[in-house]
XYZ file of C-alpha atoms in Angstrom:
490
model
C 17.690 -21.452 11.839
C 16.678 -22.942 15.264
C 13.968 -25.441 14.602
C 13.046 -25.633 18.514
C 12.378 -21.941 18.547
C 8.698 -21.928 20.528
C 6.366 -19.013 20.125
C 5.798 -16.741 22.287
C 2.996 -16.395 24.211
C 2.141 -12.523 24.647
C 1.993 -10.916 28.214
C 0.260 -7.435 27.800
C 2.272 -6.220 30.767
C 5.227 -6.547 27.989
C 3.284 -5.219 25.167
C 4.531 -2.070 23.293
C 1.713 0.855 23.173
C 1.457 0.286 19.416
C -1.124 -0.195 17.583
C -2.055 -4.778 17.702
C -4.939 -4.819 14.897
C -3.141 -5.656 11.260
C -5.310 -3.904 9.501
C -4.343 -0.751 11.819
C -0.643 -2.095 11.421
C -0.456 -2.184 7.747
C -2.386 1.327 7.265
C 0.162 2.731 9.368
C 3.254 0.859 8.031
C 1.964 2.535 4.742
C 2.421 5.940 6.079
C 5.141 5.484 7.509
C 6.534 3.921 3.761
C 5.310 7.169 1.816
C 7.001 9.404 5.189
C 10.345 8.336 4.625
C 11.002 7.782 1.292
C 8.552 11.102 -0.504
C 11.695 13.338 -0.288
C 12.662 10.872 -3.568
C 9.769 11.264 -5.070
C 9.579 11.991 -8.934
C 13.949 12.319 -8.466
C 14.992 10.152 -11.902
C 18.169 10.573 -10.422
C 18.123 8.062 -7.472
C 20.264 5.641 -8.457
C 21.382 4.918 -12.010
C 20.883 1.310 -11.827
C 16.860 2.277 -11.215
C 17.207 4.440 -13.980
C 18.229 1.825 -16.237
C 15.594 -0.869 -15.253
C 12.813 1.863 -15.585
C 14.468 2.284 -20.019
C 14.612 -0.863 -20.151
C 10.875 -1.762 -19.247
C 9.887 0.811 -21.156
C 11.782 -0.257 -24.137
C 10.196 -3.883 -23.600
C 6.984 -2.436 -23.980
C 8.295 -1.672 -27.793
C 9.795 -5.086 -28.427
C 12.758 -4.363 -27.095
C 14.398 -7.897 -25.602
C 16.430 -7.670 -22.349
C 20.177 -9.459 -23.053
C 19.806 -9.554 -27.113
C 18.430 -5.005 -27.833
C 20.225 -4.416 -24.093
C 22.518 -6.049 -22.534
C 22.657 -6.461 -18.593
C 23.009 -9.230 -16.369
C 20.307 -8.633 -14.050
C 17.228 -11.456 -14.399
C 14.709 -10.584 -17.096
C 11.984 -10.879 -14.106
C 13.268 -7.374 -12.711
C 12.717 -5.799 -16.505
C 9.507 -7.491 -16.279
C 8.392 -5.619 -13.131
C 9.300 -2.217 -15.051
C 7.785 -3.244 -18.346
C 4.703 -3.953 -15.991
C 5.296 -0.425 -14.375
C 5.079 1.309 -17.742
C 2.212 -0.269 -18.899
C 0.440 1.756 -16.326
C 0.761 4.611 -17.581
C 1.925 7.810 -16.280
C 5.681 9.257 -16.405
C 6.996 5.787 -14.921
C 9.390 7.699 -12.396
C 6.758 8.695 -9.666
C 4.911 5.593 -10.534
C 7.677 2.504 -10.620
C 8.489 4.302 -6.773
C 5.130 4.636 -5.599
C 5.168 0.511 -6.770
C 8.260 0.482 -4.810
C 6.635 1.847 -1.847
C 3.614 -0.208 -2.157
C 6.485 -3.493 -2.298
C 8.621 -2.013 0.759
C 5.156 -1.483 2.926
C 4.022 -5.455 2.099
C 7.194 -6.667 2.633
C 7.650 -5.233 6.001
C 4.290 -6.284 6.777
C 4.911 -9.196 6.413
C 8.637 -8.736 8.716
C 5.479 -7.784 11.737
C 4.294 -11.365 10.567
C 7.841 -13.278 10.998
C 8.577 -11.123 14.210
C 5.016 -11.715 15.891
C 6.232 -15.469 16.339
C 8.000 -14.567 18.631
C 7.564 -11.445 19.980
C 4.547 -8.996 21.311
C 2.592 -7.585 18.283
C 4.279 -4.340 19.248
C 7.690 -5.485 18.927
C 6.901 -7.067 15.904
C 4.996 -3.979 14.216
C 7.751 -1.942 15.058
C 10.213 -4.277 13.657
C 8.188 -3.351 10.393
C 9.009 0.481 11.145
C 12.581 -0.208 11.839
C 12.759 -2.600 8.149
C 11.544 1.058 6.427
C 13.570 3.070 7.801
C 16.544 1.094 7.372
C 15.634 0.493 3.694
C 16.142 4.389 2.903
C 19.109 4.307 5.173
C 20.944 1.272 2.903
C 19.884 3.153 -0.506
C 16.266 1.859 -1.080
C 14.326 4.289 -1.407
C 13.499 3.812 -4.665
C 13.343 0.568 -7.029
C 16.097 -1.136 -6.436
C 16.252 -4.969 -7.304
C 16.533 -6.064 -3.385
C 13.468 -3.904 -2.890
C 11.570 -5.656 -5.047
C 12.695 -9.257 -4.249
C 12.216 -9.053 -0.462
C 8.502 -9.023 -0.967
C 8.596 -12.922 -2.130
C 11.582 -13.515 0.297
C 9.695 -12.654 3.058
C 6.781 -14.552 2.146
C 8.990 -17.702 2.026
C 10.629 -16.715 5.355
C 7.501 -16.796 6.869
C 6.352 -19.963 5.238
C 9.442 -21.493 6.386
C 9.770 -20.517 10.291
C 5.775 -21.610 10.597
C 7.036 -25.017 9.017
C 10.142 -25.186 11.237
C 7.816 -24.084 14.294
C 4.925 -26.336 13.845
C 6.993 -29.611 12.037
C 3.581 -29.533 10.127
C 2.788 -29.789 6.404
C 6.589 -29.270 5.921
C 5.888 -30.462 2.016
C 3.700 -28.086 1.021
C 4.949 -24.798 3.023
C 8.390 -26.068 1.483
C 7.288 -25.910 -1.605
C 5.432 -22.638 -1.923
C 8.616 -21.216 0.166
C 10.762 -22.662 -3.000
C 8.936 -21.250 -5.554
C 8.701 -18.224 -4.044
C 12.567 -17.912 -4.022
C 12.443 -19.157 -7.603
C 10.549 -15.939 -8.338
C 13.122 -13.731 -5.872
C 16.083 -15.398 -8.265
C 14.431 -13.845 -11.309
C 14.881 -10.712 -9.645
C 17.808 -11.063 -7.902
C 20.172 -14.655 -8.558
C 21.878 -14.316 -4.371
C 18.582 -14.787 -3.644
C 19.503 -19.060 -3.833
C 21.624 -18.353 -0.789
C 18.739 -17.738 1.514
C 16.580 -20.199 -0.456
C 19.074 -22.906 0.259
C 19.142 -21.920 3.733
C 15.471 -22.074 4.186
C 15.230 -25.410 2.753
C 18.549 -27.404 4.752
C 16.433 -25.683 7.654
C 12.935 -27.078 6.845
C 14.830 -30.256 5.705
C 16.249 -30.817 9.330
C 12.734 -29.774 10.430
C 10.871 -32.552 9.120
C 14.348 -35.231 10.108
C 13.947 -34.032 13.991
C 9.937 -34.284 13.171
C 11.080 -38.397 12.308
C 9.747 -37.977 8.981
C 11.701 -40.943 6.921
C 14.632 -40.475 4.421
C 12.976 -41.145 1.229
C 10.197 -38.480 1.833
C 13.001 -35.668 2.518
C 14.628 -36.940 -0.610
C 11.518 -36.606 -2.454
C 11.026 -33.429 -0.323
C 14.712 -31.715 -1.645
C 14.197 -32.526 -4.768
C 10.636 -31.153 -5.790
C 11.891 -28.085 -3.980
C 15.315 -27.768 -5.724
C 12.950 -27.977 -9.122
C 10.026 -24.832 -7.861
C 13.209 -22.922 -6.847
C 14.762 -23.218 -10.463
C 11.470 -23.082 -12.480
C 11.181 -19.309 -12.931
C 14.510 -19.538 -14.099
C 14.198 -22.228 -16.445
C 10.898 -20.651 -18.114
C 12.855 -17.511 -18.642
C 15.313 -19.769 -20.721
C 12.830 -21.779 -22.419
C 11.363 -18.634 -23.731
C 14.783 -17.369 -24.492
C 15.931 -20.113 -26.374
C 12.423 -20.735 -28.474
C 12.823 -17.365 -29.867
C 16.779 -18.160 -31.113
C 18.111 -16.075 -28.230
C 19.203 -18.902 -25.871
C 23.180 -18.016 -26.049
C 22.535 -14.180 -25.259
C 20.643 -15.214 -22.280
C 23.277 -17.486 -20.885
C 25.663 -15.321 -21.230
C 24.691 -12.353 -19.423
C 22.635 -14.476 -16.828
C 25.384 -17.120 -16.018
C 28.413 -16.363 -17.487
C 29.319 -12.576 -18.029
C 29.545 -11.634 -14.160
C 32.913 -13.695 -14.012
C 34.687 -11.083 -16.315
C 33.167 -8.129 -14.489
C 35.880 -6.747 -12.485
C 35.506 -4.981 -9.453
C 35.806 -0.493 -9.608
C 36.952 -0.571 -5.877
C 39.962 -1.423 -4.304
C 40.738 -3.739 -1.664
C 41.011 -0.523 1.058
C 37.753 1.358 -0.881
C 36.142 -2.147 0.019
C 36.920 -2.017 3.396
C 35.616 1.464 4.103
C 32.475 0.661 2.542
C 32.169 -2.289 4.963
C 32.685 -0.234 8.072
C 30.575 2.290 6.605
C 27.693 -0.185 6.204
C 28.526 -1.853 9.481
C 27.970 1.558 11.600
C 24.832 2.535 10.158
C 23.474 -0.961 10.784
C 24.818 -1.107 13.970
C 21.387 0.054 16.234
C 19.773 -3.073 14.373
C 22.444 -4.979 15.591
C 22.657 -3.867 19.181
C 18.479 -4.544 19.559
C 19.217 -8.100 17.851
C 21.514 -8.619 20.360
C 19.520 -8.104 22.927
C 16.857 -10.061 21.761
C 18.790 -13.424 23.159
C 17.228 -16.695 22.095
C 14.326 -15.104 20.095
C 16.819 -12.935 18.045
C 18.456 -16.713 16.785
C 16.513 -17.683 13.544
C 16.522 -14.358 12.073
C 20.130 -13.836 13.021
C 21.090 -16.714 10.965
C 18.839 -15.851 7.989
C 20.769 -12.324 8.027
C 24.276 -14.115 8.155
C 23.606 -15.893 5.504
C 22.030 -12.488 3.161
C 25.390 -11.281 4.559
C 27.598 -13.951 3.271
C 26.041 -13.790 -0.147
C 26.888 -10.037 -0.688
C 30.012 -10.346 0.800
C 30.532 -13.447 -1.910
C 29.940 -10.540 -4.768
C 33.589 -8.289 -3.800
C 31.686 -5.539 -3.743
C 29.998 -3.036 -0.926
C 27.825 -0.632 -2.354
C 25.310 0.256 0.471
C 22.612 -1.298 -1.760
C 23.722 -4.108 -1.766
C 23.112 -4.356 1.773
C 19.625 -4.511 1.634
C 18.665 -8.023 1.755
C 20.283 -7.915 5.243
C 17.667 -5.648 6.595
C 15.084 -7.566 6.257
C 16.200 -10.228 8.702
C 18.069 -8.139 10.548
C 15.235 -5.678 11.272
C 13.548 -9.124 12.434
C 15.678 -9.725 14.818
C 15.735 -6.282 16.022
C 12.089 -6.809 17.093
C 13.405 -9.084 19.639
C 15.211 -6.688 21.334
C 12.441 -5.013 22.044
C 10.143 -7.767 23.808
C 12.412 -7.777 27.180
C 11.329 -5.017 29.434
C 8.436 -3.295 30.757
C 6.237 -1.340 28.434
C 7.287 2.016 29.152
C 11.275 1.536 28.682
C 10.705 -0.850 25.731
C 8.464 1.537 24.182
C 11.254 4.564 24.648
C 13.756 2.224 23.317
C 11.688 2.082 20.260
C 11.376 5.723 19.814
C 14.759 5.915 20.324
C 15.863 3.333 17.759
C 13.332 5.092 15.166
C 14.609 8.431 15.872
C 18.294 7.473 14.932
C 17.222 5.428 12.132
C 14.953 8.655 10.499
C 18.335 11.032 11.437
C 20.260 8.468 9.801
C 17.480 8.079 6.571
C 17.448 11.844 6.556
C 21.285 12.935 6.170
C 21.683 9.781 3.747
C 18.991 10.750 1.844
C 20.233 14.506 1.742
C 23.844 13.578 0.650
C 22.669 11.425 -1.822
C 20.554 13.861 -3.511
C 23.493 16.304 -3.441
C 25.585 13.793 -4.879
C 23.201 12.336 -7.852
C 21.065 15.609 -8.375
C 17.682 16.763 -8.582
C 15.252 16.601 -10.493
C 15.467 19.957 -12.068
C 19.026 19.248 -12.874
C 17.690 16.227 -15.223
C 15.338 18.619 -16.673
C 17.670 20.597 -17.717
C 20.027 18.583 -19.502
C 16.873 16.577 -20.982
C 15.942 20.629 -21.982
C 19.365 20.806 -23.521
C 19.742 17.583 -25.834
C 16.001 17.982 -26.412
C 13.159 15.508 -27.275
C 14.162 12.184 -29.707
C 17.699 13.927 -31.042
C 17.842 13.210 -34.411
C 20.988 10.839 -35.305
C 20.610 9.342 -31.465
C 22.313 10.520 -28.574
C 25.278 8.555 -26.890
C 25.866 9.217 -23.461
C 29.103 7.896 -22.704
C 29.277 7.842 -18.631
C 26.162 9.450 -18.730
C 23.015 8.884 -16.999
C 21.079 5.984 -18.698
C 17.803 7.745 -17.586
C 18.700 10.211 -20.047
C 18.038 7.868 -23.117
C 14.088 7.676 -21.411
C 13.704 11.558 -20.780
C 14.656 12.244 -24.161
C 13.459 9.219 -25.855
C 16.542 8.734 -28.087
C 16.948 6.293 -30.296
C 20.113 3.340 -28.819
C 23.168 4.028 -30.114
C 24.013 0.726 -29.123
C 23.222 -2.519 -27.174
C 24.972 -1.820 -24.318
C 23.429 1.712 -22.406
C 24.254 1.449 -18.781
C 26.968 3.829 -18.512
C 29.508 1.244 -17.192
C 29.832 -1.650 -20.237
C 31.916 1.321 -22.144
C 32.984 3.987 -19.613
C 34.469 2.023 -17.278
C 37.092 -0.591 -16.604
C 35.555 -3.274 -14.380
C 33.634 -4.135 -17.951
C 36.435 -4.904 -19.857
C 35.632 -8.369 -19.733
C 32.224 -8.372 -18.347
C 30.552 -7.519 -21.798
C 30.267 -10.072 -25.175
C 32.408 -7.551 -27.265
C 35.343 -5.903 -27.097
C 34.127 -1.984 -25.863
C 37.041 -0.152 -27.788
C 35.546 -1.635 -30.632
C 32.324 -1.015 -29.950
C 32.311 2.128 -28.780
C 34.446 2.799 -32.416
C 31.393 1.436 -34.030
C 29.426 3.644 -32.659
C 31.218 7.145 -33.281
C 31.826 5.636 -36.897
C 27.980 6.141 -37.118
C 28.131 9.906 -36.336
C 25.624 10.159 -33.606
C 23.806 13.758 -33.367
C 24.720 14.234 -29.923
C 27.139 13.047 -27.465
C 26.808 13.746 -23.628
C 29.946 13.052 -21.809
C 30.401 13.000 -17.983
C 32.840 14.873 -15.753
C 35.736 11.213 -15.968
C 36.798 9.599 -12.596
C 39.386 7.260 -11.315
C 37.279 4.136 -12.948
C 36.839 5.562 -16.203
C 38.366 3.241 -19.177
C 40.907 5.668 -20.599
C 41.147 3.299 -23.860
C 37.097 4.595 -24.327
C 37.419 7.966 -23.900
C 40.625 8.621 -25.720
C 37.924 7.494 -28.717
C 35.079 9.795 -27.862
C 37.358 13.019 -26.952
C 39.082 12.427 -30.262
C 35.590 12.199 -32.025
C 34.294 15.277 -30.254
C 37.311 17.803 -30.909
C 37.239 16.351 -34.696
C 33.653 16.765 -35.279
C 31.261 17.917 -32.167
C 30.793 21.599 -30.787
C 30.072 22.093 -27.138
C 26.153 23.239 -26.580
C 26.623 23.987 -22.715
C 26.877 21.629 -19.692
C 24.727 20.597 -16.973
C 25.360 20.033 -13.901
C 24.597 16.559 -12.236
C 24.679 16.015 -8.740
C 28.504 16.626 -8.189
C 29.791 16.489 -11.314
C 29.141 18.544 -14.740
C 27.333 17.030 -17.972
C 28.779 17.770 -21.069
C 26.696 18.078 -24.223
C 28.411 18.083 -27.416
C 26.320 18.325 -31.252
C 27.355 16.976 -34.719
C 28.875 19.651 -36.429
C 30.151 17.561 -39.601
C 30.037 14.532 -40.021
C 32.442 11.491 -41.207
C 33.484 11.860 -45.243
């Protein structure tokens, strides 16, 4: 991040025609947040990882403990922001992605506040705009993690590039930037990357400011301990109620045996894919020159921590927009008013084009929300004996409000063979353990290439021994098959 990055004093001959007062900028940021992402509205279908968070808040709300009743690997803090959801009241769909919204609109509010220090308050508001649109564009338009964690990343983005500006109160702002990230790892763990960055460039900050060694020192250190207090609270609670080792496991440990669905040329696809659709950001960024720099780097670095995963899911992208759609800003700050202000329409135009085929194909792909209706219709409310959907949507368990079957829900610990060794058990076994038990209904997804064929040898066996077919669904692109007990186990 350049430290020597001045402000920017504004000349209105330079000045988009958009709207300078942030109370005017934040109302209209919020429209434009409920514009592009309504078509998702009330969809339980959006993403299955969503899904999943949204059961497993609500399940907290019973007793239910992330890691020891259901196992994942995200940090408990995302669970917490469902369980938090739920407590509202309501369906929790339409309400955990109105919350959403409400996260997405703050946290590009906020992007206006990073961009306005160095650009026009038009460029910077429309910055804002370009971080929404781009959001729906890399798949969040609903609650996924990186939606919710850019809200506290952007607060200690900001609190970092005043710091680096000013080489005043570098302590403090350093501080509440750290904890802030603290909170974004209990959310989302690549969240240190940026974190890290943020503090080496606050760090070299205060060493060009000629602060002396021993106060960095004492600086890096009181920093390094905000950033990893969330984190070690989680734990402490963890461990004080005798479920310390379940926590390690799937916080630190279990993502080195999860293995990776795509291959090496899937991969590679996925990264071009992501590459062209952020590619307008990129082209405004680059014409931003020297202002463009500090949120440049801040992207590479969200860049290099997703590309550190092995995996491209469009989602995943997401941290990357928020910088990126900083820098964008920049690009438009360097003309007169009237072509700037076209470029901006223009760039808005193909980002909403882009947000509205995505969003359409996606849909199409996932399914609607009369399509979960209907196969929450079909295996009907709290099945007796508990449903187990193997491959199946986990929203399904919280539409139907069936018992658990088992620990491990989201449809990938038993369907699929990147969790071989991602999960605490072996998933032959459990997934043996569980059609042992006879469960009253089994919903089984149309297989594909990742499917773990040692799994559903098991549960195809199970259903042609002792399961009738009550009719199929279908899902998006694929069918829904729901079988019922029709004898069980002597």
């Amino acid at each position: 991040m350049n430290a020597a990055a001045p402000s920017v004093v504004a000349d209105h001959r330079r000045r988009l025609g958009l709207p300078r007062s942030a109370a005017m900028q934040a109302s209209l940021l919020l429209l434009a947040a409920f514009v592009t992402r309504g078509a998702l509205f009330g969809n339980p279908l959006v993403h299955s990882d969503e899904g999943f968070y949204l059961l497993v808040g609500n399940r907290m709300m019973h007793g239910a403990w992330p890691f020891v009743d259901i196992f994942d690997r995200k940090p408990v803090g995302l669970f917490l922001i469902f369980a938090a959801i739920r407590s509202v009241g309501g369906d929790g769909i339409l309400t955990y992605q109105v919350a959403a919204t409400l996260c997405a609109t703050a946290t590009a509010f906020l992007a206006t506040r990073i961009a306005r220090r160095f650009c026009s308050p038009g460029a910077a508001f429309a910055g804002g705009l370009c971080y929404l649109v781009w959001l729906v564009v890399f798949d969040g338009g609903g609650g996924q993690a990186s939606v919710w964690y850019g809200l506290p990343m952007a607060g200690a983005g900001l609190l970092a590039i005043d710091g680096i500006r000013e080489r005043r109160r570098l302590s403090r702002r350093g501080a509440a930037a750290m904890l802030l990230v603290g909170v974004a790892m209990q959310i989302k763990y690549t969240a240190m990357f940026e974190g890290v960055f943020f503090a080496l460039a606050l760090l070299r900050a205060g060493w060009l400011a000629g602060r002396p060694l021993h106060r960095i020192g004492r600086d890096a250190a009181l920093w390094i301990v905000l950033a990893l207090l969330p984190t070690a609270i989680a734990l402490a609670v963890y461990m004080a109620a005798g479920h310390g080792e379940a926590f390690i496991f799937a916080n630190f440990v279990s993502i080195f045996g999860q293995g990776d669905p795509d291959t090496a040329a899937t991969n590679a696809v996925k990264l071009l894919e992501a590459a062209a659709l952020a590619s307008p950001l990129g082209w405004l960024a680059i014409r931003g020159g020297w202002r463009a720099w500090p949120a440049l780097e801040w992207a590479a670095i969200a860049l290099i921590a997703v590309l550190m995963m092995g995996t491209a899911e469009q989602h995943y992208f997401i941290p990357v927009m928020l910088p990126l759609s900083i820098a964008a800003a920049a690009g438009l700050n360097d003309r007169g008013c009237t072509f700037a202000l076209r470029r901006c329409v223009a760039m808005l135009a193909i980002g909403l084009a882009l947000a509205a085929l995505v969003t359409t194909l996606r849909i199409r792909q996932r399914g609607t929300p009369a399509q979960a209706a209907a196969l929450a219709r079909m295996v009907g409310d709290r099945p007796a004996g508990c449903m187990f959907g193997f491959n199946s949507e986990p929203i399904l368990y919280y539409l139907t409000r069936s018992c658990l079957p088992t620990r491990y829900i989201f449809r990938s610990h038993l369907g699929q063979t990147s969790e071989v060794h991602g999960i605490d058990t072996d998933p032959v076994a459990e997934t043996a353990r569980i059609l042992a038990r006879d469960p009253g209904l089994i919903v089984i997804r149309t297989p594909k290439p990742t499917t773990n064929p040692a799994t559903q040898a098991l549960v195809l066996r199970a259903v042609a021994d002792r399961y009738r077919l009550v009719g199929t669904v279908r899902i998006g692109r694929l069918r829904q098959y729901v079988f019922r007990l029709r004898r069980a186990r002597r």
